[in-house]
Amino acid sequence: MEELECQTMVEEAEILLPGSFVVLQGIPGDGVANTIDSNPNLDSTEINLFEEVDEDDDEEEEDYHHLAKDSVVFYETTSATTNILNNPTSLLPRLSSLSVQPLRSTTTGQIVNQHDSFIVVDDNEQQEMHRKRKSTTREEESSSSRKKDSELIEQWNAHRRTKQQQERHDWITGQDANKYGDITKMKAENRWWLNPEGRLKVFRDIPKVDKNSRMVYCNLITSLSPGSTVVGTELICLDSVSFETIKLDVAAARGPCSYPRGRTGWLQILKIESPVEGVIVLSVDGYSFLGPSLPTFYTDPQNWFWRVTCRDGAYLREGLELDSKYLTTLTYGSFFRVTGKVINQQGLSRLFVHASVGEQREGTLRTLKGWISEYLNPKSGQQGAVAQPMPFPVPALYKVVLPMGATIRCGIELSTVPIGHAPVGSTLTVVGRAFSQHPIDKCIERLKLAGNGGWISLRLCEHAPDNDFVVQQVGIDGTFDPDSPGRFHLEAQRKVLGEQTDSPMQVALVGLEETKPGDLSEIGSSDSSSNNSPSRTKRKVVRHRPPLQQRSDICLICLTESRNATIVHGETGHICCCLQCARVLMHSGERCPVCRFPIDKVIQHFFA
């Protein structure tokens, strides 16, 4: 175990070349595109099923064309043709009078006697024309569907770009409010390594800067989308201001060349040979845009990487509380692993981290474990995130390994409504993960399913050694194209809609089988007799439509988050704050900001 952990830490703190790299998804504020944390707005009533309907029509058509070729059907009538037209069902009782006769000189479709008979001809030419008309209709429907998809994707891309720009503006404003830098300088920063859509540019040669105008000159080849994989061969380190070369002490004694990670004042340029030959920006002032290794390394449940997004860094302490021993400061942009989240006595969200710090000395690194805050302390007059989780670079495939399966819920908390069940052996597409807010002494790692499909737990909500895995990673979803992410999200949503049922009772019955009374875990009884049930192993993923969420107002304290908490005092409560602010108020001894009553407790509420 120690050997595995040491190896992971080395991978976090050094760069081995030649090697594979993945273009990282953007985090709010860094200006990089994020194509995995949102979806095009697909209408929930739209499911593309016309191809299946066509197949059924073909089968019915074959049932009717059972007469012999070149045959005529005569029907002797006893009433006027107008009566037949007004009441077509009048023909049904007289089907016994049908007669089949060889076709002699009758032209295709010709009426023999319009007053007392009609003719039906099984003509191959007519069938072919009918099939061509159906094929044309199918192509028109397919073209219309593709056009609609393209419009949805374009709207989604425009929304993402607008949101990306707004998040960058909000982050700069927050850094200025927190006195973490010169807002004028940050706004004027020329992020020349990104295109307007937030994709990473690839250049033909190393960029150069004009010392007088500070303009950067480079020959653009193409740009790479988040989730793309490249092969790096060499790293060049430049001064981030003057672009002068910085010599590095490269360790190459044990095979691949080992380069140090970026830091403040460095501009790291990576030479790549695939998918195109050129150079690309690896990091600027310690903030990396590419991650070493393949995408599966960042979707592995054992490696949940976060990064410091506060310009002042993250203070690593030995204990859970803020008055515990100070260990070090994790610099802006640095990566670290998170293995747990707890709400401390002050109501602050604290992360237990494993971080590599210091310089390389004889192939060894200094590894520290401790606690950092997820957000700045509101009592300090500051607000914003200290660290944020790194999004999945690409969607991952997880297989349900728990015998009783996994419960799918509409929200991240275990108290939200269950909307589905995934049996053991089923494979789910996961696009992200996050910690729940409850229970406060052991927040739960949850996985977000593709296509707005809900949330599942990674592990059981139990103490070791009973906190077994609910799912395990089996790979990445090969249907995800980094250059066409909208197509993937639309198909994922259609798949989820196709699995939904209008009745929640079917899912509720599954939940009764799988959940123990009073247990917050995502499974149920460990009865071996039920685990071996053939029907259970064959059950497919079952879902029903989630309940509509009521809109909440903005928190009265921070004025940014939604009111998702209730401040309880006696037998009443007020919904006026977000959960984080409500917890800080309670643990600080403050009163309810609405009625000024003492706060007894804080709960998170949900609309069902």
XYZ file of C-alpha atoms in Angstrom:
608
model
C 0.000 0.000 0.000
C 2.773 2.437 0.893
C 4.588 1.616 -2.347
C 1.420 2.284 -4.396
C 0.797 5.570 -2.590
C 4.405 6.680 -3.111
C 4.140 5.950 -6.825
C 0.924 7.974 -7.077
C 2.546 10.914 -5.348
C 5.486 10.856 -7.747
C 3.072 10.981 -10.674
C 1.412 14.010 -9.098
C 4.631 15.985 -8.637
C 6.801 15.211 -11.670
C 6.448 14.937 -15.445
C 7.846 11.924 -17.297
C 8.727 12.232 -20.993
C 8.046 10.862 -23.464
C 4.529 10.183 -22.243
C 0.806 10.697 -22.689
C -1.104 13.797 -21.599
C -4.792 14.679 -21.567
C -6.253 18.152 -22.126
C -8.053 18.970 -18.857
C -11.613 20.221 -18.644
C -12.085 23.784 -17.434
C -12.807 24.813 -13.848
C -14.995 27.876 -13.164
C -12.739 30.900 -13.458
C -9.830 29.570 -15.527
C -11.353 30.380 -18.925
C -10.944 26.843 -20.310
C -13.903 25.158 -21.993
C -15.833 22.557 -20.030
C -17.739 20.103 -22.236
C -18.694 17.481 -19.674
C -20.472 19.178 -16.753
C -23.519 20.389 -18.716
C -25.897 19.146 -21.426
C -27.792 20.544 -24.403
C -31.371 21.344 -23.400
C -33.188 18.360 -24.873
C -36.975 18.385 -24.587
C -37.908 15.605 -22.152
C -40.831 14.566 -24.360
C -38.685 13.984 -27.444
C -37.499 10.452 -28.140
C -36.337 9.551 -31.631
C -38.167 6.304 -32.363
C -39.198 6.666 -36.013
C -36.789 3.972 -37.158
C -38.433 1.385 -34.911
C -41.901 2.392 -36.147
C -40.790 1.906 -39.757
C -39.707 -1.631 -39.000
C -43.126 -2.425 -37.543
C -44.845 -0.938 -40.602
C -42.782 -3.165 -42.887
C -43.891 -6.246 -40.975
C -47.562 -5.275 -41.228
C -47.174 -4.539 -44.920
C -45.854 -8.024 -45.600
C -48.890 -9.544 -43.836
C -51.256 -7.877 -46.318
C -49.359 -8.755 -49.533
C -50.093 -12.470 -49.466
C -52.037 -12.893 -52.714
C -50.560 -14.546 -55.760
C -48.834 -12.357 -58.312
C -51.000 -11.065 -61.184
C -54.258 -11.882 -59.379
C -57.531 -9.915 -59.198
C -59.983 -9.738 -56.316
C -63.615 -9.157 -57.293
C -66.334 -8.078 -54.909
C -69.963 -8.138 -56.001
C -71.876 -5.263 -54.425
C -75.601 -4.961 -53.749
C -75.606 -1.261 -52.860
C -74.393 1.953 -54.415
C -70.739 2.892 -54.273
C -71.583 6.022 -52.291
C -72.912 3.875 -49.466
C -69.596 2.055 -49.313
C -67.707 5.305 -49.178
C -69.930 6.639 -46.413
C -69.698 3.436 -44.433
C -66.552 1.440 -45.314
C -67.203 -1.055 -42.516
C -70.242 -2.287 -44.414
C -67.808 -4.328 -46.490
C -66.613 -6.423 -43.568
C -69.599 -8.823 -43.194
C -69.421 -9.739 -46.892
C -65.793 -10.867 -47.049
C -67.016 -14.366 -47.922
C -68.061 -13.081 -51.331
C -64.491 -12.277 -52.333
C -63.246 -14.232 -55.319
C -59.759 -14.498 -56.794
C -59.485 -14.767 -60.588
C -56.476 -14.693 -62.976
C -55.726 -11.278 -64.473
C -56.230 -11.325 -68.203
C -56.317 -7.983 -69.950
C -57.027 -5.674 -67.027
C -54.608 -2.753 -66.645
C -52.993 -2.246 -63.269
C -55.379 -0.401 -60.989
C -58.218 -0.387 -63.563
C -61.806 -0.526 -62.232
C -63.625 -3.375 -63.986
C -67.123 -2.142 -63.115
C -67.323 0.816 -60.799
C -70.984 0.120 -59.994
C -70.791 -3.437 -58.816
C -67.142 -4.493 -58.367
C -63.587 -3.337 -57.648
C -60.094 -4.741 -58.283
C -57.008 -5.156 -56.027
C -53.736 -5.855 -57.778
C -50.543 -7.057 -55.989
C -48.103 -5.179 -58.144
C -44.348 -5.249 -57.443
C -43.940 -1.844 -59.048
C -46.470 -0.336 -56.644
C -44.695 -1.949 -53.709
C -41.370 -0.520 -54.842
C -42.894 2.948 -55.198
C -44.377 2.637 -51.716
C -41.010 1.641 -50.258
C -39.323 4.579 -52.009
C -41.893 6.968 -50.569
C -41.298 5.540 -47.095
C -37.544 5.756 -47.587
C -37.875 9.399 -48.642
C -40.036 10.109 -45.592
C -37.506 8.391 -43.361
C -34.661 10.447 -44.847
C -36.647 13.656 -44.397
C -37.375 12.795 -40.770
C -33.734 11.899 -40.197
C -32.611 15.169 -41.800
C -35.076 17.130 -39.666
C -33.817 15.343 -36.533
C -30.174 16.096 -37.396
C -31.057 19.735 -38.026
C -32.781 19.999 -34.656
C -29.820 18.350 -32.930
C -27.440 20.804 -34.584
C -29.544 23.728 -33.353
C -29.610 22.359 -29.804
C -25.849 21.820 -29.820
C -25.192 25.314 -31.177
C -27.388 26.835 -28.454
C -25.547 24.776 -25.853
C -22.146 25.879 -27.157
C -23.211 29.532 -27.070
C -24.516 29.111 -23.521
C -21.285 27.441 -22.427
C -19.158 30.256 -23.865
C -21.293 32.908 -22.152
C -21.154 31.062 -18.844
C -17.406 30.532 -19.207
C -16.807 34.265 -19.723
C -19.070 35.184 -16.809
C -17.288 32.732 -14.486
C -13.940 34.206 -15.490
C -15.221 37.715 -14.739
C -16.684 36.614 -11.391
C -13.431 34.886 -10.428
C -11.337 37.996 -11.190
C -13.792 40.173 -9.262
C -13.647 37.776 -6.316
C -9.857 37.755 -6.291
C -9.870 41.551 -6.243
C -12.407 41.650 -3.405
C -10.241 39.233 -1.437
C -7.097 41.339 -2.119
C -5.410 38.514 -4.019
C -4.084 40.476 -6.969
C -4.368 43.470 -9.231
C -7.751 43.240 -10.953
C -6.637 45.595 -13.721
C -3.678 43.371 -14.558
C -5.793 40.197 -14.473
C -8.453 41.710 -16.767
C -5.798 42.862 -19.222
C -4.066 39.467 -19.244
C -3.574 38.150 -22.766
C -4.501 34.486 -22.613
C -2.943 33.834 -26.015
C -2.698 30.074 -25.483
C -6.523 29.692 -25.621
C -8.842 30.321 -28.557
C -12.144 32.225 -28.063
C -13.966 28.957 -27.334
C -11.561 28.048 -24.529
C -9.699 25.332 -26.463
C -5.942 24.886 -26.160
C -3.956 26.137 -29.160
C -1.223 24.119 -30.893
C 1.646 26.125 -32.437
C 4.215 25.288 -35.083
C 7.144 26.585 -33.019
C 7.900 28.159 -29.643
C 6.043 31.484 -29.197
C 8.029 34.706 -28.905
C 7.191 38.011 -27.221
C 7.929 41.589 -28.273
C 9.672 43.289 -25.347
C 8.156 46.687 -26.101
C 4.532 45.943 -27.040
C 4.338 42.652 -25.044
C 2.615 41.078 -28.049
C 3.063 37.321 -28.403
C 3.894 36.031 -31.881
C 3.224 32.402 -32.791
C 2.238 30.253 -35.783
C -1.078 28.559 -35.053
C -1.687 25.030 -36.378
C -4.925 23.946 -34.697
C -6.606 23.766 -31.304
C -7.410 20.831 -29.014
C -10.676 20.222 -27.171
C -10.835 19.158 -23.510
C -10.557 15.384 -23.276
C -8.109 15.102 -26.200
C -5.008 12.956 -25.657
C -1.540 13.977 -26.871
C 1.929 12.407 -26.796
C 4.615 14.695 -25.371
C 8.304 14.286 -26.182
C 10.128 17.281 -24.685
C 9.501 20.121 -22.245
C 10.872 23.656 -22.607
C 10.674 26.016 -19.651
C 10.526 29.788 -20.232
C 10.242 32.829 -18.032
C 6.524 33.719 -18.104
C 7.317 37.442 -18.595
C 10.453 37.672 -20.742
C 10.098 34.260 -22.480
C 13.783 33.604 -21.821
C 14.800 29.942 -21.510
C 15.156 28.507 -18.015
C 17.580 25.604 -17.706
C 16.221 22.588 -15.874
C 18.030 19.799 -14.067
C 16.453 16.891 -15.907
C 16.715 13.482 -14.236
C 17.023 10.739 -16.858
C 18.911 8.069 -14.985
C 16.022 5.579 -14.869
C 14.665 5.657 -18.396
C 12.193 8.467 -19.163
C 13.241 12.058 -18.528
C 11.764 13.478 -15.341
C 10.804 17.164 -15.329
C 9.579 19.231 -12.369
C 6.035 20.584 -12.272
C 5.346 24.223 -13.062
C 5.574 27.081 -10.575
C 5.056 30.830 -10.364
C 7.117 32.652 -13.000
C 7.377 29.659 -15.328
C 5.867 29.114 -18.768
C 6.119 25.431 -19.664
C 5.938 24.521 -23.356
C 5.401 20.884 -24.355
C 6.532 19.469 -27.704
C 4.015 16.930 -28.993
C 4.087 14.422 -31.861
C 0.462 13.244 -31.759
C -2.236 13.968 -32.867
C -0.202 16.664 -34.675
C 3.415 17.772 -34.445
C 3.884 21.108 -32.727
C 4.125 22.756 -29.318
C 1.453 23.453 -26.732
C 1.303 25.340 -23.427
C 1.524 22.907 -20.530
C 1.319 25.393 -17.638
C 1.454 29.118 -16.885
C 2.632 30.286 -13.429
C 2.050 26.799 -12.042
C -1.486 26.390 -13.439
C -1.546 23.314 -15.716
C -3.808 22.853 -18.719
C -2.662 19.295 -19.470
C -2.490 16.368 -17.084
C 0.157 13.631 -17.335
C -1.088 10.100 -18.050
C -4.235 8.823 -19.790
C -7.839 9.889 -19.026
C -8.500 6.710 -17.011
C -5.997 7.912 -14.407
C -8.248 10.899 -13.616
C -11.497 8.902 -13.564
C -10.112 6.176 -11.277
C -12.045 6.154 -7.960
C -8.715 5.833 -6.121
C -7.446 9.112 -7.608
C -9.782 12.004 -6.960
C -7.728 15.059 -7.864
C -8.517 18.619 -6.834
C -6.592 21.800 -7.533
C -6.008 25.038 -5.626
C -7.960 27.883 -7.267
C -7.325 30.599 -4.660
C -4.426 32.865 -5.662
C -3.235 32.981 -2.056
C -2.993 29.177 -1.919
C -4.478 26.660 0.519
C -3.267 26.351 4.123
C -2.601 22.723 5.001
C -3.152 21.970 8.695
C -2.661 18.855 10.779
C -6.133 18.823 12.300
C -9.728 19.415 11.357
C -10.061 22.770 13.129
C -8.477 26.045 12.001
C -6.433 26.390 15.210
C -4.567 23.099 14.583
C -0.896 22.944 13.613
C 0.046 24.604 10.306
C 2.014 22.345 7.947
C 2.503 24.198 4.653
C 0.745 26.172 1.921
C -0.347 24.471 -1.281
C 0.358 26.931 -4.096
C -2.156 28.206 -6.634
C -2.822 25.688 -9.401
C -1.240 22.699 -7.624
C -2.855 19.246 -7.717
C -3.601 17.068 -4.709
C -5.676 13.995 -3.878
C -8.770 14.218 -1.664
C -9.953 11.198 0.313
C -12.593 12.685 2.615
C -14.763 15.658 3.510
C -16.061 16.653 6.966
C -17.923 19.690 8.352
C -15.971 20.963 11.387
C -17.227 22.613 14.585
C -17.232 26.050 12.929
C -19.500 24.832 10.158
C -16.715 24.933 7.555
C -16.217 22.302 4.868
C -12.805 20.660 5.350
C -11.020 18.293 2.960
C -8.569 15.564 3.950
C -5.800 15.692 1.339
C -2.606 13.914 0.257
C -0.208 16.440 -1.267
C 3.339 16.291 -2.660
C 5.438 19.313 -1.724
C 9.090 20.319 -1.918
C 11.743 19.705 -4.544
C 13.009 16.464 -6.005
C 15.989 15.178 -4.049
C 17.558 11.926 -5.176
C 14.265 10.691 -6.627
C 12.260 11.171 -3.427
C 9.461 13.596 -2.623
C 7.990 14.962 0.570
C 4.407 13.775 1.010
C 2.092 15.451 3.504
C -1.399 14.578 4.723
C -3.696 17.033 6.388
C -6.777 19.233 6.148
C -7.590 22.276 4.035
C -10.756 24.363 3.698
C -12.929 23.945 0.624
C -14.141 27.548 0.866
C -12.864 30.740 2.425
C -14.181 31.512 5.893
C -17.082 34.000 5.541
C -16.223 35.443 8.983
C -12.984 36.758 7.483
C -14.939 38.946 5.103
C -13.841 36.858 2.116
C -15.744 34.466 -0.100
C -15.018 31.998 -2.847
C -13.506 28.557 -3.330
C -10.083 27.625 -1.985
C -9.964 24.415 -4.035
C -12.174 22.801 -6.650
C -12.444 19.225 -7.942
C -11.013 18.457 -11.362
C -13.792 17.406 -13.761
C -13.566 14.091 -15.558
C -11.659 14.689 -18.814
C -13.978 12.202 -20.543
C -16.982 10.109 -19.435
C -16.088 6.899 -17.621
C -17.771 3.492 -17.526
C -18.548 2.024 -14.107
C -19.884 -1.464 -13.452
C -22.221 -2.190 -10.544
C -20.498 -4.804 -8.357
C -22.701 -4.759 -5.255
C -25.023 -7.804 -5.249
C -28.071 -5.716 -4.398
C -27.328 -3.137 -7.073
C -27.219 0.662 -6.856
C -30.004 3.126 -6.126
C -30.230 6.056 -8.544
C -31.420 9.281 -6.908
C -32.467 12.569 -8.476
C -30.033 14.621 -6.354
C -26.618 14.376 -4.783
C -27.938 13.845 -1.236
C -29.120 10.450 -0.003
C -32.312 12.071 1.248
C -33.397 12.981 -2.289
C -36.023 10.975 -4.144
C -34.919 7.618 -5.666
C -35.635 7.594 -9.391
C -34.133 4.306 -10.501
C -32.209 1.137 -9.790
C -29.160 -0.381 -11.520
C -28.768 -4.133 -10.927
C -25.475 -5.878 -10.330
C -23.514 -6.330 -13.551
C -25.029 -3.319 -15.326
C -22.715 -0.656 -16.752
C -23.318 3.054 -16.161
C -21.759 6.092 -17.816
C -20.417 8.570 -15.253
C -19.524 12.184 -16.090
C -18.496 13.560 -12.695
C -18.314 13.174 -8.931
C -18.870 15.335 -5.879
C -19.246 15.131 -2.122
C -22.634 15.245 -0.465
C -23.280 17.639 2.446
C -24.606 14.906 4.750
C -23.800 13.278 7.064
C -21.577 16.133 8.269
C -19.109 13.807 9.996
C -18.525 11.761 6.819
C -19.686 13.298 3.561
C -20.286 10.733 0.833
C -18.608 10.577 -2.553
C -21.310 10.526 -5.219
C -21.132 9.889 -8.960
C -23.105 11.848 -11.555
C -24.632 9.807 -14.388
C -24.619 10.959 -18.000
C -27.712 12.423 -19.646
C -29.107 13.943 -16.435
C -29.560 10.374 -15.291
C -29.211 11.011 -11.546
C -26.620 10.199 -8.871
C -25.258 7.012 -7.304
C -22.811 6.343 -4.471
C -19.262 5.150 -5.043
C -19.163 3.319 -1.689
C -21.581 2.255 0.996
C -22.324 4.762 3.725
C -20.665 2.549 6.316
C -17.547 2.635 8.439
C -14.511 0.568 7.398
C -14.241 -2.297 6.649
C -17.921 -2.400 5.624
C -17.731 0.568 3.219
C -17.608 -1.670 0.138
C -17.558 -0.301 -3.374
C -20.959 -0.041 -5.062
C -19.370 0.325 -8.505
C -15.940 -0.116 -10.062
C -14.399 1.579 -13.077
C -14.061 -0.596 -16.175
C -12.842 2.003 -18.689
C -13.843 5.156 -20.521
C -16.794 5.666 -22.852
C -15.418 5.353 -26.381
C -18.509 7.000 -27.892
C -17.422 10.391 -26.504
C -15.745 12.514 -29.177
C -13.931 15.504 -27.600
C -14.591 17.509 -30.773
C -18.350 16.684 -30.792
C -19.381 16.440 -27.130
C -22.911 17.683 -27.803
C -23.777 14.563 -29.802
C -22.744 12.364 -26.888
C -24.847 14.311 -24.375
C -27.940 14.232 -26.602
C -27.714 10.470 -27.097
C -27.134 9.965 -23.354
C -30.264 11.983 -22.564
C -32.313 10.001 -25.088
C -31.114 6.782 -23.512
C -32.186 7.988 -20.069
C -35.587 9.085 -21.406
C -36.017 5.686 -23.025
C -35.399 3.955 -19.677
C -37.931 6.073 -17.793
C -41.399 4.907 -16.843
C -44.353 7.108 -15.941
C -45.036 5.132 -12.791
C -42.656 5.513 -9.824
C -44.203 2.412 -8.223
C -41.939 0.095 -10.218
C -38.864 1.850 -8.839
C -40.387 2.077 -5.377
C -40.825 -1.702 -5.288
C -37.171 -2.149 -6.206
C -36.238 0.264 -3.436
C -38.201 -1.781 -0.884
C -36.171 -4.819 -1.843
C -32.804 -3.123 -1.739
C -32.918 -0.698 1.231
C -32.715 -1.615 4.892
C -35.008 0.391 7.210
C -33.150 3.275 8.829
C -30.050 2.729 6.720
C -28.541 5.511 4.604
C -26.557 3.115 2.461
C -27.231 2.674 -1.199
C -27.985 -1.030 -0.917
C -30.201 -3.209 1.132
C -30.251 -6.528 2.840
C -27.359 -8.918 2.489
C -29.693 -11.911 2.306
C -27.825 -14.490 0.263
C -30.997 -16.132 -0.959
C -32.131 -12.956 -2.670
C -28.676 -12.242 -4.046
C -28.790 -15.411 -6.124
C -32.198 -14.695 -7.625
C -32.060 -15.110 -11.426
C -34.625 -12.372 -11.949
C -32.470 -9.896 -10.064
C -29.379 -10.439 -12.195
C -31.402 -10.041 -15.400
C -33.205 -6.864 -14.354
C -32.367 -3.861 -16.506
C -31.835 -0.305 -15.328
C -35.205 1.072 -14.206
C -36.005 4.779 -13.918
C -38.958 7.084 -13.487
C -39.200 10.795 -14.128
C -37.774 12.872 -11.260
C -40.012 15.350 -9.417
C -40.028 18.977 -10.440
C -37.812 21.154 -8.273
C -39.238 24.330 -6.830
C -37.221 27.473 -7.453
C -35.387 28.868 -4.411
C -34.313 32.435 -3.723
C -30.836 33.747 -3.086
C -29.144 33.405 0.311
C -29.532 36.535 2.452
C -25.954 36.287 3.743
C -23.655 35.578 0.766
C -26.124 36.722 -1.925
C -24.765 34.103 -4.336
C -25.983 30.608 -3.393
C -29.568 29.322 -3.296
C -31.539 28.991 -0.071
C -31.178 25.268 0.491
C -31.111 25.227 4.319
C -33.634 25.757 7.106
C -32.660 27.533 10.328
C -34.656 25.743 13.028
C -35.687 27.525 16.249
C -38.138 25.698 18.480
C -40.977 24.313 16.404
C -40.508 26.784 13.562
C -37.808 27.608 11.051
C -36.839 30.077 8.362
C -35.584 29.289 4.865
C -33.305 32.257 4.321
C -29.711 31.013 3.826
C -27.585 28.551 1.966
C -26.330 25.578 3.950
C -22.779 26.880 4.385
C -23.835 30.307 5.713
C -26.477 28.763 7.978
C -23.899 26.462 9.536
C -21.470 29.318 10.101
C -24.207 31.374 11.786
C -25.141 28.536 14.133
C -21.586 27.622 15.138
C -20.717 31.302 15.632
C -23.548 31.721 18.152
C -25.456 34.112 15.891
C -29.241 34.379 15.815
C -31.654 33.821 12.952
C -31.201 36.755 10.554
C -35.000 36.963 10.048
C -36.560 36.720 13.525
C -33.455 36.962 15.762
C -34.423 33.794 17.658
C -31.574 31.548 18.871
C -30.662 28.857 16.341
C -31.267 25.307 17.608
C -30.037 23.460 14.529
C -29.577 23.717 10.764
C -30.992 21.241 8.281
C -30.815 20.979 4.522
C -34.240 20.782 2.902
C -35.451 19.283 -0.359
C -38.614 19.806 -2.398
C -40.291 16.507 -3.308
